[in-house]
Short mmCIF file of C-alpha atoms in Angstrom, two decimals:
data_model
loop_
_atom_site.label_atom_id
_atom_site.label_comp_id
_atom_site.label_asym_id
_atom_site.label_seq_id
_atom_site.Cartn_x
_atom_site.Cartn_y
_atom_site.Cartn_z
CA MET A 48 -50.35 -2.58 -24.02
CA LEU A 49 -47.63 -4.97 -23.00
CA LYS A 50 -44.37 -3.37 -22.10
CA LEU A 51 -41.08 -4.84 -23.06
CA ILE A 52 -38.80 -5.71 -20.21
CA THR A 53 -35.31 -4.69 -21.13
CA GLU A 54 -33.50 -4.78 -17.84
CA CYS A 55 -31.88 -8.03 -17.08
CA HIS A 56 -32.96 -9.79 -13.92
CA ASN A 57 -32.59 -13.33 -12.88
CA LEU A 58 -35.52 -15.03 -14.62
CA ASP A 59 -36.29 -17.01 -11.49
CA ASN A 60 -36.92 -13.73 -9.72
CA LEU A 61 -38.75 -11.93 -12.51
CA PRO A 62 -42.48 -11.80 -11.60
CA VAL A 63 -44.98 -12.35 -14.40
CA ARG A 64 -47.11 -9.37 -13.36
CA ASP A 65 -45.36 -7.08 -15.85
CA LEU A 66 -46.30 -9.37 -18.74
CA ILE A 67 -50.03 -9.49 -18.02
CA ASP A 68 -52.64 -8.43 -20.56
CA SER A 69 -55.78 -7.34 -18.72
CA SER A 70 -57.63 -5.90 -21.70
CA GLY A 71 -60.92 -7.78 -21.47
CA SER A 72 -63.09 -10.56 -20.11
CA VAL A 73 -66.58 -12.00 -20.52
CA SER A 74 -69.02 -13.56 -18.08
CA PRO A 75 -69.47 -17.37 -18.14
CA GLU A 76 -73.12 -16.86 -19.18
CA THR A 77 -72.26 -15.11 -22.43
CA PRO A 78 -73.90 -17.01 -25.34
CA ILE A 79 -71.44 -18.88 -27.51
CA SER A 80 -72.74 -17.11 -30.64
CA VAL A 81 -71.80 -13.73 -29.19
CA LEU A 82 -68.31 -14.89 -28.40
CA ALA A 83 -67.92 -16.54 -31.80
CA GLU A 84 -68.88 -13.26 -33.40
CA ARG A 85 -66.12 -11.49 -31.43
CA PHE A 86 -63.52 -14.06 -32.46
CA PHE A 87 -64.57 -13.62 -36.10
CA THR A 88 -64.39 -9.85 -36.03
CA GLU A 89 -61.25 -9.54 -33.86
CA PRO A 90 -58.55 -11.64 -35.50
CA GLU A 91 -55.97 -10.54 -32.90
CA LEU A 92 -58.06 -11.91 -30.04
CA ASP A 93 -56.57 -15.27 -29.07
CA ALA A 94 -58.49 -15.97 -25.90
CA LEU A 95 -60.96 -14.45 -23.45
CA PRO A 96 -61.18 -15.22 -19.75
CA LEU A 97 -64.52 -16.02 -18.20
CA VAL A 98 -64.91 -13.82 -15.13
CA ARG A 99 -67.81 -13.29 -12.76
CA ASP A 100 -67.74 -10.87 -9.80
CA GLY A 101 -64.03 -10.42 -10.35
CA PHE A 102 -63.28 -14.13 -9.92
CA PRO A 103 -61.96 -16.30 -12.75
CA TYR A 104 -64.17 -19.14 -13.99
CA GLY A 105 -62.67 -20.39 -17.19
CA LEU A 106 -60.97 -19.66 -20.45
CA ALA A 107 -62.36 -19.44 -23.96
CA VAL A 108 -59.56 -20.14 -26.43
CA ARG A 109 -60.14 -18.92 -29.97
CA ASN A 110 -58.99 -22.03 -31.84
CA LYS A 111 -60.80 -24.47 -29.60
CA ILE A 112 -64.14 -22.58 -29.66
CA LEU A 113 -64.07 -22.06 -33.41
CA THR A 114 -63.08 -25.69 -34.01
CA THR A 115 -65.97 -26.95 -31.90
CA LEU A 116 -68.43 -24.69 -33.74
CA GLY A 117 -66.96 -25.72 -37.08
CA THR A 118 -67.61 -29.43 -36.59
CA ARG A 119 -70.74 -31.00 -38.02
CA PHE A 120 -73.82 -29.56 -36.31
CA GLY A 121 -71.51 -27.67 -33.99
CA PHE A 122 -73.11 -24.29 -34.45
CA ALA A 123 -76.65 -25.67 -34.21
CA LEU A 124 -75.78 -27.60 -31.08
CA TYR A 125 -73.89 -24.92 -29.19
CA ALA A 126 -74.66 -21.45 -30.51
CA ARG A 127 -77.35 -20.63 -27.95
CA LYS A 128 -75.62 -22.22 -24.98
CA PRO A 129 -73.51 -20.22 -22.57
CA ILE A 130 -69.75 -20.20 -23.25
CA SER A 131 -69.17 -22.16 -20.02
CA ALA A 132 -70.59 -25.22 -21.81
CA ILE A 133 -67.60 -25.60 -24.14
CA ALA A 134 -64.89 -23.36 -22.65
CA ASP A 135 -62.03 -24.73 -20.56
CA MET A 136 -63.47 -24.49 -17.05
CA ASN A 137 -60.29 -25.71 -15.40
CA PRO A 138 -57.61 -23.46 -16.87
CA LEU A 139 -54.16 -22.90 -15.41
CA LEU A 140 -54.28 -20.25 -12.70
CA VAL A 141 -51.15 -18.58 -11.38
CA HIS A 142 -50.44 -15.93 -8.79
CA HIS A 143 -49.19 -12.56 -10.08
CA ASP A 144 -46.02 -12.80 -7.97
CA GLU A 145 -44.91 -16.08 -9.51
CA SER A 146 -41.74 -16.01 -11.60
CA LEU A 147 -41.57 -16.21 -15.36
CA ASN A 148 -39.62 -19.47 -15.23
CA GLY A 149 -41.99 -20.99 -12.69
CA VAL A 150 -45.08 -20.11 -14.72
CA LEU A 151 -43.56 -21.39 -17.94
CA ALA A 152 -42.69 -24.67 -16.27
CA GLN A 153 -46.33 -25.10 -15.19
CA ALA A 154 -47.59 -24.14 -18.64
CA MET A 155 -45.31 -26.63 -20.35
CA ALA A 156 -46.33 -29.40 -17.95
CA ARG A 157 -49.89 -29.31 -19.34
CA ASP A 158 -51.35 -31.68 -21.88
CA PHE A 159 -49.75 -30.97 -25.22
CA ARG A 160 -53.06 -29.71 -26.71
CA ASP A 161 -53.25 -27.08 -24.01
CA ILE A 162 -49.64 -26.02 -23.86
CA TYR A 163 -50.14 -22.76 -25.72
CA ASP A 164 -53.40 -21.85 -23.97
CA GLU A 165 -53.32 -18.53 -22.15
CA ILE A 166 -52.80 -18.53 -18.40
CA LEU A 167 -55.07 -16.71 -15.97
CA VAL A 168 -53.41 -14.59 -13.31
CA VAL A 169 -54.93 -13.83 -9.92
CA ASP A 170 -53.93 -11.54 -7.07
CA GLU A 171 -53.66 -12.20 -3.31
CA ALA A 172 -57.48 -12.26 -2.99
CA ASP A 173 -57.75 -14.77 -5.88
CA LYS A 174 -59.34 -12.03 -8.01
CA TYR A 175 -58.68 -12.15 -11.71
CA VAL A 176 -56.04 -9.61 -12.87
CA GLY A 177 -55.23 -10.63 -16.45
CA LEU A 178 -54.08 -13.14 -19.02
CA LEU A 179 -50.60 -14.34 -19.84
CA SER A 180 -49.71 -15.38 -23.35
CA VAL A 181 -47.42 -18.44 -23.35
CA LYS A 182 -45.91 -17.29 -26.63
CA ARG A 183 -45.00 -13.99 -25.06
CA LEU A 184 -43.49 -15.71 -22.02
CA VAL A 185 -41.35 -17.89 -24.26
CA ILE A 186 -40.15 -14.87 -26.28
CA GLU A 187 -39.39 -12.95 -23.10
CA GLN A 188 -37.46 -15.87 -21.68
CA GLY A 189 -35.49 -16.19 -24.93
CA ASN A 190 -34.67 -12.48 -24.92
CA HIS A 191 -33.45 -12.60 -21.37
CA LEU A 192 -31.32 -15.65 -21.97
CA ALA A 193 -29.76 -14.13 -25.09
CA GLN A 194 -29.14 -10.90 -23.23
CA SER A 195 -27.60 -12.54 -20.21
CA ILE A 196 -25.40 -14.78 -22.35
CA ALA A 197 -24.20 -11.75 -24.31
CA GLN A 198 -23.62 -9.80 -21.10
CA ARG A 199 -21.78 -12.70 -19.55
CA ARG A 200 -19.56 -13.07 -22.59
CA MET A 201 -18.86 -9.33 -22.65
CA ALA A 202 -18.07 -9.32 -18.95
CA LEU A 203 -15.71 -12.27 -19.35
CA GLU A 204 -13.97 -10.67 -22.31
CA ARG A 205 -13.61 -7.39 -20.44
CA ALA A 206 -12.24 -9.17 -17.38
CA ALA A 207 -9.69 -11.05 -19.48
CA GLU A 208 -8.64 -7.84 -21.19
CA MET A 209 -8.32 -6.01 -17.86
CA GLN A 210 -6.27 -8.88 -16.47
CA LYS A 211 -3.91 -8.75 -19.43
CA MET A 212 -3.53 -5.00 -19.11
CA ASN A 213 -2.99 -5.31 -15.38
CA ASP A 214 -0.33 -7.95 -15.83
CA ALA A 215 1.44 -5.85 -18.43
CA LYS A 216 1.21 -2.77 -16.23
CA SER A 217 2.45 -4.45 -13.08
CA SER A 218 5.38 -6.05 -14.89
CA PHE A 219 6.07 -2.66 -16.46
CA MET A 220 5.92 -1.04 -13.00
CA ALA A 221 8.33 -3.60 -11.55
CA HIS A 222 10.63 -3.04 -14.48
CA ILE A 223 10.50 0.75 -14.46
CA THR A 224 10.98 0.79 -10.68
CA HIS A 225 14.25 -1.03 -11.15
CA GLU A 226 15.32 1.10 -14.13
CA LEU A 227 14.69 4.34 -12.25
CA ARG A 228 16.27 3.24 -9.01
CA SER A 229 19.31 1.47 -10.36
CA PRO A 230 21.15 4.57 -11.69
CA LEU A 231 19.97 6.57 -8.69
CA HIS A 232 21.34 3.95 -6.32
CA ALA A 233 24.65 4.09 -8.15
CA ILE A 234 24.62 7.89 -7.70
CA VAL A 235 23.76 7.59 -4.00
CA GLY A 236 26.54 5.03 -3.53
CA VAL A 237 29.15 7.08 -5.37
CA ILE A 238 28.26 10.23 -3.43
CA GLU A 239 28.75 8.28 -0.21
CA LEU A 240 32.18 7.15 -1.43
CA VAL A 241 33.03 10.74 -2.37
CA LYS A 242 32.09 11.87 1.13
CA MET A 243 34.08 9.12 2.80
CA ASN A 244 37.16 9.61 0.64
CA PHE A 245 36.99 13.39 0.82
CA SER A 246 37.03 13.35 4.62
CA GLN A 247 40.25 11.33 4.40
CA GLN A 248 41.61 13.58 1.63
CA LYS A 249 41.84 10.60 -0.74
CA LEU A 250 41.17 12.34 -4.05
CA ASP A 251 42.80 9.98 -6.55
CA GLU A 252 39.53 8.16 -7.36
CA PHE A 253 37.58 11.38 -7.87
CA PRO A 254 37.80 11.58 -11.69
CA LYS A 255 36.32 8.07 -11.88
CA TYR A 256 33.57 8.98 -9.40
CA ILE A 257 32.65 12.15 -11.26
CA ASN A 258 32.51 10.27 -14.53
CA LEU A 259 30.21 7.69 -12.93
CA LEU A 260 27.99 10.38 -11.47
CA SER A 261 27.71 12.05 -14.84
CA THR A 262 26.86 8.90 -16.84
CA SER A 263 24.45 7.63 -14.20
CA SER A 264 22.60 10.94 -14.03
CA ALA A 265 22.42 11.14 -17.83
CA ASN A 266 21.11 7.58 -17.86
CA LEU A 267 18.47 8.39 -15.24
CA LEU A 268 17.48 11.61 -16.98
CA ALA A 269 16.98 9.78 -20.28
CA ILE A 270 14.67 7.25 -18.64
CA ILE A 271 12.67 9.95 -16.87
CA ASN A 272 12.39 11.90 -20.12
CA ASN A 273 11.12 8.83 -21.91
CA ILE A 274 8.42 8.24 -19.32
CA LEU A 275 7.37 11.89 -19.37
CA ASP A 276 7.36 11.99 -23.17
CA LEU A 277 5.20 8.94 -23.41
CA SER A 278 2.68 10.23 -20.90
CA LYS A 279 2.61 13.56 -22.72
CA ILE A 280 1.91 11.82 -26.01
CA GLU A 281 -0.70 9.60 -24.40
CA VAL A 282 -2.72 12.49 -23.03
CA GLY A 283 -2.37 14.34 -26.33
CA ARG A 284 -0.26 17.18 -24.94
CA MET A 285 2.56 16.94 -27.46
CA ASP A 286 2.57 19.89 -29.89
CA VAL A 287 4.09 19.92 -33.35
CA TYR A 288 6.31 22.85 -34.33
CA SER A 289 7.77 23.78 -37.66
CA GLU A 290 11.14 25.30 -38.35
CA ASP A 291 13.70 25.29 -41.13
CA PHE A 292 16.72 23.07 -40.76
CA VAL A 293 19.58 21.67 -42.79
CA LEU A 294 19.27 17.89 -43.06
CA GLY A 295 23.04 17.29 -42.91
CA ASP A 296 23.42 19.22 -39.64
CA LEU A 297 20.75 17.13 -37.99
CA LEU A 298 22.40 13.91 -39.18
CA GLN A 299 25.78 15.11 -37.92
CA GLU A 300 24.30 15.84 -34.52
CA VAL A 301 22.77 12.35 -34.29
CA LEU A 302 26.03 10.80 -35.45
CA GLU A 303 28.04 12.60 -32.78
CA THR A 304 25.69 11.49 -30.00
CA CYS A 305 25.92 7.91 -31.25
CA GLN A 306 29.73 8.05 -31.32
CA VAL A 307 29.64 8.89 -27.61
CA LEU A 308 27.24 6.01 -26.89
CA LEU A 309 29.44 3.67 -28.89
CA GLY A 310 32.20 3.52 -26.26
CA ASP A 311 34.84 1.02 -27.30
CA LYS A 312 32.64 -1.34 -29.34
CA PRO A 313 34.22 -2.44 -32.64
CA LEU A 314 31.50 -0.73 -34.60
CA THR A 315 31.44 1.84 -37.39
CA ILE A 316 28.62 4.27 -38.03
CA GLU A 317 28.13 5.70 -41.52
CA LEU A 318 25.95 8.49 -42.81
CA ASP A 319 24.32 8.06 -46.20
CA CYS A 320 22.82 11.28 -47.53
CA ALA A 321 23.03 12.45 -51.14
CA GLN A 322 22.05 16.06 -50.39
CA PRO A 323 23.22 16.99 -46.89
CA GLN A 324 22.82 20.70 -47.62
CA ILE A 325 19.09 20.42 -48.44
CA LEU A 326 16.93 22.78 -46.37
CA LEU A 327 13.79 21.24 -44.90
CA SER A 328 10.91 22.58 -42.88
CA GLY A 329 9.38 20.53 -40.10
CA ASP A 330 9.52 19.70 -36.41
CA ARG A 331 13.28 19.40 -36.11
CA GLY A 332 13.23 18.35 -32.46
CA LYS A 333 10.92 15.42 -33.07
CA VAL A 334 12.66 14.34 -36.27
CA ARG A 335 15.93 14.37 -34.32
CA GLN A 336 14.39 12.36 -31.48
CA ILE A 337 12.98 9.77 -33.88
CA LEU A 338 16.30 9.33 -35.64
CA LEU A 339 18.31 9.38 -32.42
CA ASN A 340 16.05 6.79 -30.78
CA LEU A 341 16.48 4.44 -33.73
CA ALA A 342 20.22 5.07 -34.05
CA SER A 343 20.95 4.73 -30.33
CA ASN A 344 18.94 1.48 -30.30
CA ALA A 345 21.11 0.27 -33.16
CA VAL A 346 24.24 1.13 -31.16
CA LYS A 347 22.83 -0.53 -28.07
CA TYR A 348 21.87 -3.78 -29.78
CA THR A 349 24.88 -4.11 -32.08
CA ASP A 350 28.15 -5.41 -30.67
CA ARG A 351 30.19 -5.37 -33.88
CA GLY A 352 29.88 -4.53 -37.58
CA ASN A 353 28.32 -1.35 -38.85
CA ILE A 354 25.36 0.94 -38.63
CA THR A 355 24.13 3.03 -41.55
CA ILE A 356 22.00 6.10 -40.97
CA ALA A 357 20.44 7.15 -44.28
CA ALA A 358 18.31 10.19 -45.09
CA GLU A 359 16.69 11.56 -48.21
CA GLY A 360 14.81 14.86 -48.23
CA GLY A 361 12.06 15.97 -50.61
CA SER A 362 8.28 16.01 -50.42
CA GLN A 363 8.84 13.16 -48.00
CA LEU A 364 11.68 12.82 -45.57
CA LYS A 365 12.88 9.25 -45.74
CA LEU A 366 15.02 8.06 -42.86
CA SER A 367 16.47 4.64 -42.29
CA VAL A 368 18.74 3.03 -39.74
CA LYS A 369 20.35 -0.29 -40.57
CA ASP A 370 22.44 -2.36 -38.20
CA THR A 371 24.24 -5.69 -37.96
CA GLY A 372 22.97 -6.30 -34.42
CA ILE A 373 21.07 -9.01 -32.62
CA GLY A 374 17.93 -8.64 -34.74
CA ILE A 375 14.37 -9.33 -33.70
CA ARG A 376 12.50 -12.63 -33.79
CA THR A 377 9.60 -12.76 -36.25
CA GLU A 378 7.11 -13.48 -33.46
CA ASP A 379 8.27 -10.37 -31.58
CA LEU A 380 7.93 -7.95 -34.49
CA ALA A 381 4.17 -7.48 -34.01
CA ASN A 382 4.56 -6.20 -30.45
CA LEU A 383 7.65 -4.12 -31.09
CA PHE A 384 5.94 -0.73 -30.91
CA VAL A 385 3.47 -1.60 -28.15
CA ALA A 386 3.98 0.16 -24.82
CA PHE A 387 4.50 -1.92 -21.68
CA ASN A 388 5.57 -4.80 -23.86
CA GLN A 389 9.09 -5.87 -23.10
CA LEU A 390 10.58 -8.32 -25.50
CA GLU A 391 12.85 -9.67 -22.83
CA ASP A 392 12.03 -10.68 -19.29
CA ALA A 393 13.05 -7.65 -17.23
CA LYS A 394 15.02 -9.71 -14.73
CA THR A 395 17.31 -11.25 -17.29
CA ARG A 396 17.53 -8.43 -19.82
CA ARG A 397 20.91 -7.79 -21.29
CA TYR A 398 20.12 -4.18 -22.11
CA ASN A 399 19.16 -1.34 -19.86
CA GLY A 400 16.65 1.38 -20.63
CA SER A 401 13.04 2.23 -20.09
CA GLY A 402 11.90 -0.14 -22.82
CA LEU A 403 9.75 2.71 -24.09
CA GLY A 404 12.06 4.05 -26.80
CA LEU A 405 10.42 2.37 -29.78
CA THR A 406 6.92 3.06 -28.49
CA ILE A 407 7.77 6.74 -28.22
CA THR A 408 9.40 6.70 -31.65
CA ALA A 409 6.32 5.15 -33.26
CA GLN A 410 4.04 7.63 -31.46
CA LEU A 411 6.14 10.58 -32.61
CA VAL A 412 6.09 9.32 -36.21
CA GLN A 413 2.32 9.02 -35.98
CA LEU A 414 2.05 12.51 -34.50
CA LEU A 415 3.95 13.91 -37.48
CA GLY A 416 1.67 12.05 -39.88
CA GLY A 417 4.29 9.60 -41.11
CA ASN A 418 4.84 5.89 -40.89
CA ILE A 419 7.46 3.52 -39.57
CA SER A 420 8.31 -0.01 -40.56
CA VAL A 421 10.85 -2.60 -39.56
CA ASP A 422 12.56 -5.42 -41.34
CA SER A 423 14.69 -7.69 -39.22
CA THR A 424 16.38 -11.06 -39.20
CA PHE A 425 17.16 -12.56 -35.83
CA GLY A 426 20.91 -12.79 -35.36
CA ILE A 427 21.67 -10.85 -38.54
CA GLY A 428 20.41 -7.32 -38.01
CA SER A 429 17.54 -4.88 -38.32
CA ARG A 430 16.48 -2.08 -40.59
CA PHE A 431 14.01 0.60 -39.52
CA ASP A 432 12.40 2.83 -42.15
CA VAL A 433 10.57 6.06 -41.45
CA GLN A 434 8.69 8.28 -43.91
CA LEU A 435 7.62 11.70 -42.76
CA PRO A 436 5.65 14.25 -44.71
CA CYS A 437 7.94 17.18 -45.23
CA ARG A 438 8.45 20.22 -47.39
CA GLN A 439 11.23 22.42 -48.52
CA PRO A 440 10.75 26.03 -47.42
CA SER A 441 10.59 27.30 -51.02
CA GLN A 442 7.78 24.91 -51.97
CA PRO A 443 4.01 25.26 -51.47
CA GLU A 444 2.58 23.71 -48.31
CA GLU A 445 0.42 21.06 -49.93
CA ASN A 446 2.49 18.13 -48.72
CA PHE A 447 2.56 19.19 -45.11
CA PRO A 448 -0.20 17.83 -42.90
CA MET B 63 44.39 -11.22 14.70
CA THR B 64 41.57 -12.96 12.92
CA GLN B 65 41.16 -13.09 9.17
CA PRO B 66 38.64 -10.44 7.94
CA LYS B 67 35.29 -11.80 6.82
CA THR B 68 34.83 -12.04 3.05
CA VAL B 69 31.91 -10.66 1.07
CA LEU B 70 31.44 -11.64 -2.57
CA VAL B 71 29.36 -9.25 -4.67
CA ILE B 72 27.88 -10.59 -7.91
CA ASP B 73 26.45 -7.89 -10.19
CA ASP B 74 26.56 -7.26 -13.94
CA ASP B 75 26.61 -3.49 -13.40
CA GLU B 76 30.18 -2.29 -12.78
CA ARG B 77 28.89 0.87 -11.09
CA HIS B 78 27.26 -1.16 -8.37
CA LEU B 79 30.33 -3.37 -7.96
CA LEU B 80 32.42 -0.25 -7.46
CA THR B 81 30.15 1.34 -4.88
CA ALA B 82 29.57 -1.94 -3.03
CA ARG B 83 33.31 -2.54 -2.85
CA GLY B 84 34.04 0.95 -1.52
CA LEU B 85 31.25 0.89 1.04
CA ILE B 86 31.85 -2.63 2.33
CA GLU B 87 35.64 -2.39 2.46
CA ALA B 88 35.21 0.68 4.64
CA LEU B 89 33.45 -1.59 7.15
CA GLY B 90 36.65 -3.63 7.40
CA PHE B 91 35.53 -6.65 5.38
CA ARG B 92 37.34 -8.20 2.45
CA VAL B 93 35.43 -7.70 -0.81
CA GLU B 94 35.56 -9.76 -3.98
CA THR B 95 33.47 -9.00 -7.04
CA HIS B 96 32.17 -10.99 -9.99
CA ASN B 97 30.36 -9.35 -12.91
CA SER B 98 28.20 -12.13 -14.32
CA PRO B 99 26.01 -15.01 -13.21
CA PHE B 100 28.29 -17.27 -15.27
CA ARG B 101 31.07 -19.09 -13.44
CA SER B 102 29.73 -17.63 -10.20
CA THR B 103 29.36 -21.08 -8.65
CA GLU B 104 33.04 -21.77 -9.30
CA LYS B 105 33.94 -18.40 -7.87
CA ILE B 106 31.96 -19.06 -4.71
CA LEU B 107 33.34 -22.59 -4.26
CA ASP B 108 36.82 -21.27 -4.81
CA LEU B 109 36.49 -18.29 -2.50
CA LYS B 110 34.19 -19.71 0.19
CA PRO B 111 32.96 -16.24 1.17
CA ASP B 112 31.12 -15.66 4.42
CA LEU B 113 28.39 -13.79 2.62
CA VAL B 114 27.27 -13.37 -0.98
CA LEU B 115 25.47 -10.26 -2.21
CA LEU B 116 23.59 -11.26 -5.31
CA ASP B 117 22.14 -8.80 -7.81
CA VAL B 118 18.73 -9.89 -9.15
CA ASN B 119 18.43 -8.34 -12.61
CA MET B 120 21.23 -9.92 -14.60
CA PRO B 121 21.40 -11.12 -18.19
CA ALA B 122 20.61 -14.76 -18.96
CA LEU B 123 20.21 -15.86 -15.34
CA ALA B 124 18.37 -13.79 -12.74
CA GLY B 125 20.04 -13.59 -9.34
CA ASP B 126 17.12 -15.10 -7.49
CA ARG B 127 17.19 -18.16 -9.75
CA LEU B 128 20.95 -18.36 -9.31
CA CYS B 129 20.38 -18.33 -5.56
CA GLU B 130 18.12 -21.35 -5.89
CA LEU B 131 20.87 -23.18 -7.81
CA LEU B 132 23.52 -22.25 -5.24
CA ARG B 133 21.24 -23.51 -2.50
CA SER B 134 21.31 -26.97 -4.01
CA GLU B 135 25.11 -27.11 -3.43
CA PRO B 136 25.68 -28.91 -0.10
CA VAL B 137 29.13 -27.28 0.26
CA LEU B 138 27.51 -23.83 0.38
CA GLU B 139 25.17 -24.79 3.19
CA ASN B 140 26.76 -22.29 5.57
CA THR B 141 27.21 -19.48 3.07
CA GLN B 142 24.80 -16.66 3.61
CA ILE B 143 23.20 -15.43 0.41
CA TYR B 144 21.52 -12.03 0.32
CA LEU B 145 19.70 -10.56 -2.69
CA TYR B 146 21.11 -7.13 -3.47
CA SER B 147 18.86 -5.17 -5.78
CA SER B 148 17.06 -1.98 -6.84
CA ASN B 149 13.82 -3.90 -7.21
CA ASP B 150 10.68 -3.29 -5.23
CA GLU B 151 10.95 -4.58 -1.65
CA ASP B 152 7.74 -6.60 -1.85
CA ILE B 153 9.11 -8.46 -4.84
CA LEU B 154 12.44 -9.01 -3.10
CA ARG B 155 10.69 -10.38 -0.03
CA GLN B 156 8.79 -12.84 -2.24
CA SER B 157 11.98 -13.86 -4.02
CA VAL B 158 13.77 -14.45 -0.72
CA ARG B 159 11.07 -16.91 0.28
CA ARG B 160 10.71 -18.57 -3.09
CA TYR B 161 14.40 -19.02 -3.81
CA GLN B 162 15.58 -19.66 -0.26
CA ALA B 163 17.85 -16.65 0.11
CA ASP B 164 18.81 -15.61 3.64
CA GLY B 165 17.44 -12.11 3.08
CA TYR B 166 17.75 -9.04 0.95
CA ILE B 167 19.53 -5.71 1.03
CA CYS B 168 18.20 -2.69 -0.87
CA LYS B 169 20.84 -1.05 -3.04
CA GLY B 170 20.07 2.57 -2.17
CA ASP B 171 19.85 1.97 1.57
CA ILE B 172 23.49 2.45 2.62
CA ARG B 173 22.74 2.76 6.32
CA GLY B 174 20.61 -0.39 6.19
CA MET B 175 23.37 -2.26 4.38
CA ARG B 176 26.01 -1.26 6.97
CA LEU B 177 23.83 -2.30 9.90
CA LYS B 178 22.90 -5.57 8.24
CA LEU B 179 26.45 -6.56 7.35
CA GLN B 180 27.77 -5.62 10.77
CA SER B 181 25.11 -7.62 12.54
CA LEU B 182 25.63 -10.60 10.22
CA LEU B 183 29.41 -10.65 10.13
CA GLY B 184 30.26 -8.91 13.37
CA GLY B 185 31.40 -5.34 13.93
CA SER B 186 34.21 -3.86 11.90
CA THR B 187 37.63 -5.25 12.78
#
């Protein structure tokens, strides 16, 4: 049987030998009536080669033989004669090493009545090895073309995707390199000043230096933690714990951290929680991180006005952080939670940080089985909403994932 | 006695202005600082420093682009402009070429900075 060629080669290099059908042949002396009988009884038989002593002599094509016999007096005239009398005694012969494309080109160059006639294939010694069906060659060529087009398109798409990812990663690397080094360089510089001044017993600047060392190290630590958190989430190593906690205490903690971050900005932060004493059960650490990330972003991106941190406990824990900050452009909203996707060009950014905060926040929300959404108007402010599945310790566990 | 050479440091990060001032003053040079790319041209024209240390990552206008703008000022032809950054050195090297800076100094490399400034502006006075 014919075997289907599935591997993709260049069609100009693909030899026809794999497509050959060498199932049968007849001698040129065979009476036409015998052959006609075979064509009648074997409807699948399209053509038979005429072969003597292993060498090809001609080709008997089903349609042509039966048409000749079907004409007036055809059978009477030809039935007893050998098949060589009416067969094609000058059929197309090709070598078994010739390529599919080359053979098809020769086949198609024939007279239009012969175009679909089978092709005889010979080996190095010009001995007959089998027949090629033009229909099959055409189908095979079509398959290969379709396959190579699809492969080419896939390869192009993959390359474009890789390029995009590479670009994002290298710009992220450039950015993170700067963000990691900048606070460290400040630390290195201040330590050098401390050493220089200490050797001269000039201690009056020391409180300022120590303050700088402390804020710069905290800054660096936060960035390193963000990177480590994200890689932990990305390899699926982040575990979820459950513990009981009082909602109001958690809010207070977040508020206090934000007050420190606030510095001397003319900005007020309000808590909005109807039941601060409600006891909840969940991963307190991650809930705190989610809320703190959103709230500290609000502080970072708001120069004046107010920030409202709202929380409502129940079967769902609803958190929201609303600010009167710079807001986010509509076209940037879609990429807000995507890692390695800085909204601002790193070189001209107004705000420091790893740029991973919102990505981590969204990943944590997902890890806890909740969802996060954002509503923002550029220049007016933003509002982030988070819903997390939650339960109160006294209630059954059905609402907890 | 000759006038000490003047170095102007332009950086939006006050921490880096503070450390640069302390480290460079200790070399015996006069240090002026400016914390934004805005009005920096005026500051430079006004001060005519011998050397400018220019931070790269700054809001609104990156230092390397600012360098290119400063280079188009004929008056500043003899002012040396060095990029002063925590960025990757390969990127800094490219920026130096592209924006016609005189060179770069890596922020964390204190020893390198001292050697560079001394060789550019002469030993400490």
